[in-house]
Amino acid sequence: MRRFSELEAAVMESLWSRTDSVSGAQVFDELGAERQIAYTTVMRTLDTLHRMGWLTRQRSGRAFVYRPTLTRAQYSARVMRHALGKGGQPELVLTHFLEQMTEDDTAALHAALRRLASGRESE
């Protein structure tokens, strides 16, 4: 699983920050306010992300509107899972990861594990 390029990540962040579908023009306007970029570059990036399965698109008039196929959290979890699988020894990778966690991270981990455990008990 390859990571997003800088531009792909910026496009995905633009889409993740919204709750509705977004046109290419809206993404261009947002990114264009932050950097010098061509409209065609944004459209090509949206098309690439769609072909890779990261975005869905639907025709709206003469244009497409886009929506991410995964939330930011789901994408992050997929990246973490991939890193765990590629790190050699999963237990050792997890140990190093846990050593780097803050107290807030640890509390969030415990809460997530409790949620998962209570969900499994109700099945």
XYZ file of C-alpha atoms in Angstrom, residues 39-91:
53
model
C -7.089 23.238 -12.408
C -6.135 20.319 -14.676
C -3.670 19.053 -12.067
C -6.413 18.938 -9.440
C -8.791 17.199 -11.849
C -6.129 14.651 -12.837
C -5.412 13.969 -9.155
C -9.120 13.458 -8.414
C -9.353 11.064 -11.364
C -6.285 9.147 -10.186
C -7.679 8.824 -6.655
C -10.985 7.629 -8.116
C -9.279 5.000 -10.293
C -7.307 3.811 -7.260
C -10.559 3.333 -5.317
C -10.047 6.109 -2.761
C -12.921 8.223 -4.129
C -16.359 7.606 -5.550
C -17.737 10.029 -8.071
C -21.166 10.822 -9.382
C -22.174 12.988 -12.274
C -23.771 16.282 -11.289
C -24.715 18.219 -14.395
C -21.661 18.359 -16.638
C -19.195 17.711 -13.814
C -18.480 15.038 -11.243
C -18.772 15.332 -7.485
C -16.448 13.267 -5.322
C -16.653 11.571 -1.943
C -13.974 9.522 -0.088
C -14.574 5.769 0.142
C -12.999 5.680 3.627
C -13.029 8.122 6.511
C -9.739 9.647 7.631
C -9.782 7.271 10.641
C -10.419 4.209 8.464
C -7.573 5.222 6.137
C -5.222 5.754 9.099
C -6.147 2.342 10.494
C -5.404 0.754 7.116
C -1.989 2.454 7.009
C -1.242 1.251 10.546
C -2.339 -2.298 9.709
C -0.130 -2.297 6.624
C 2.852 -1.034 8.637
C 2.261 -3.725 11.266
C 2.251 -6.407 8.573
C 5.411 -5.073 6.925
C 7.395 -4.521 10.119
C 8.685 -8.058 10.457
C 7.711 -9.155 13.955
C 4.229 -7.780 14.788
C 4.732 -8.130 18.555
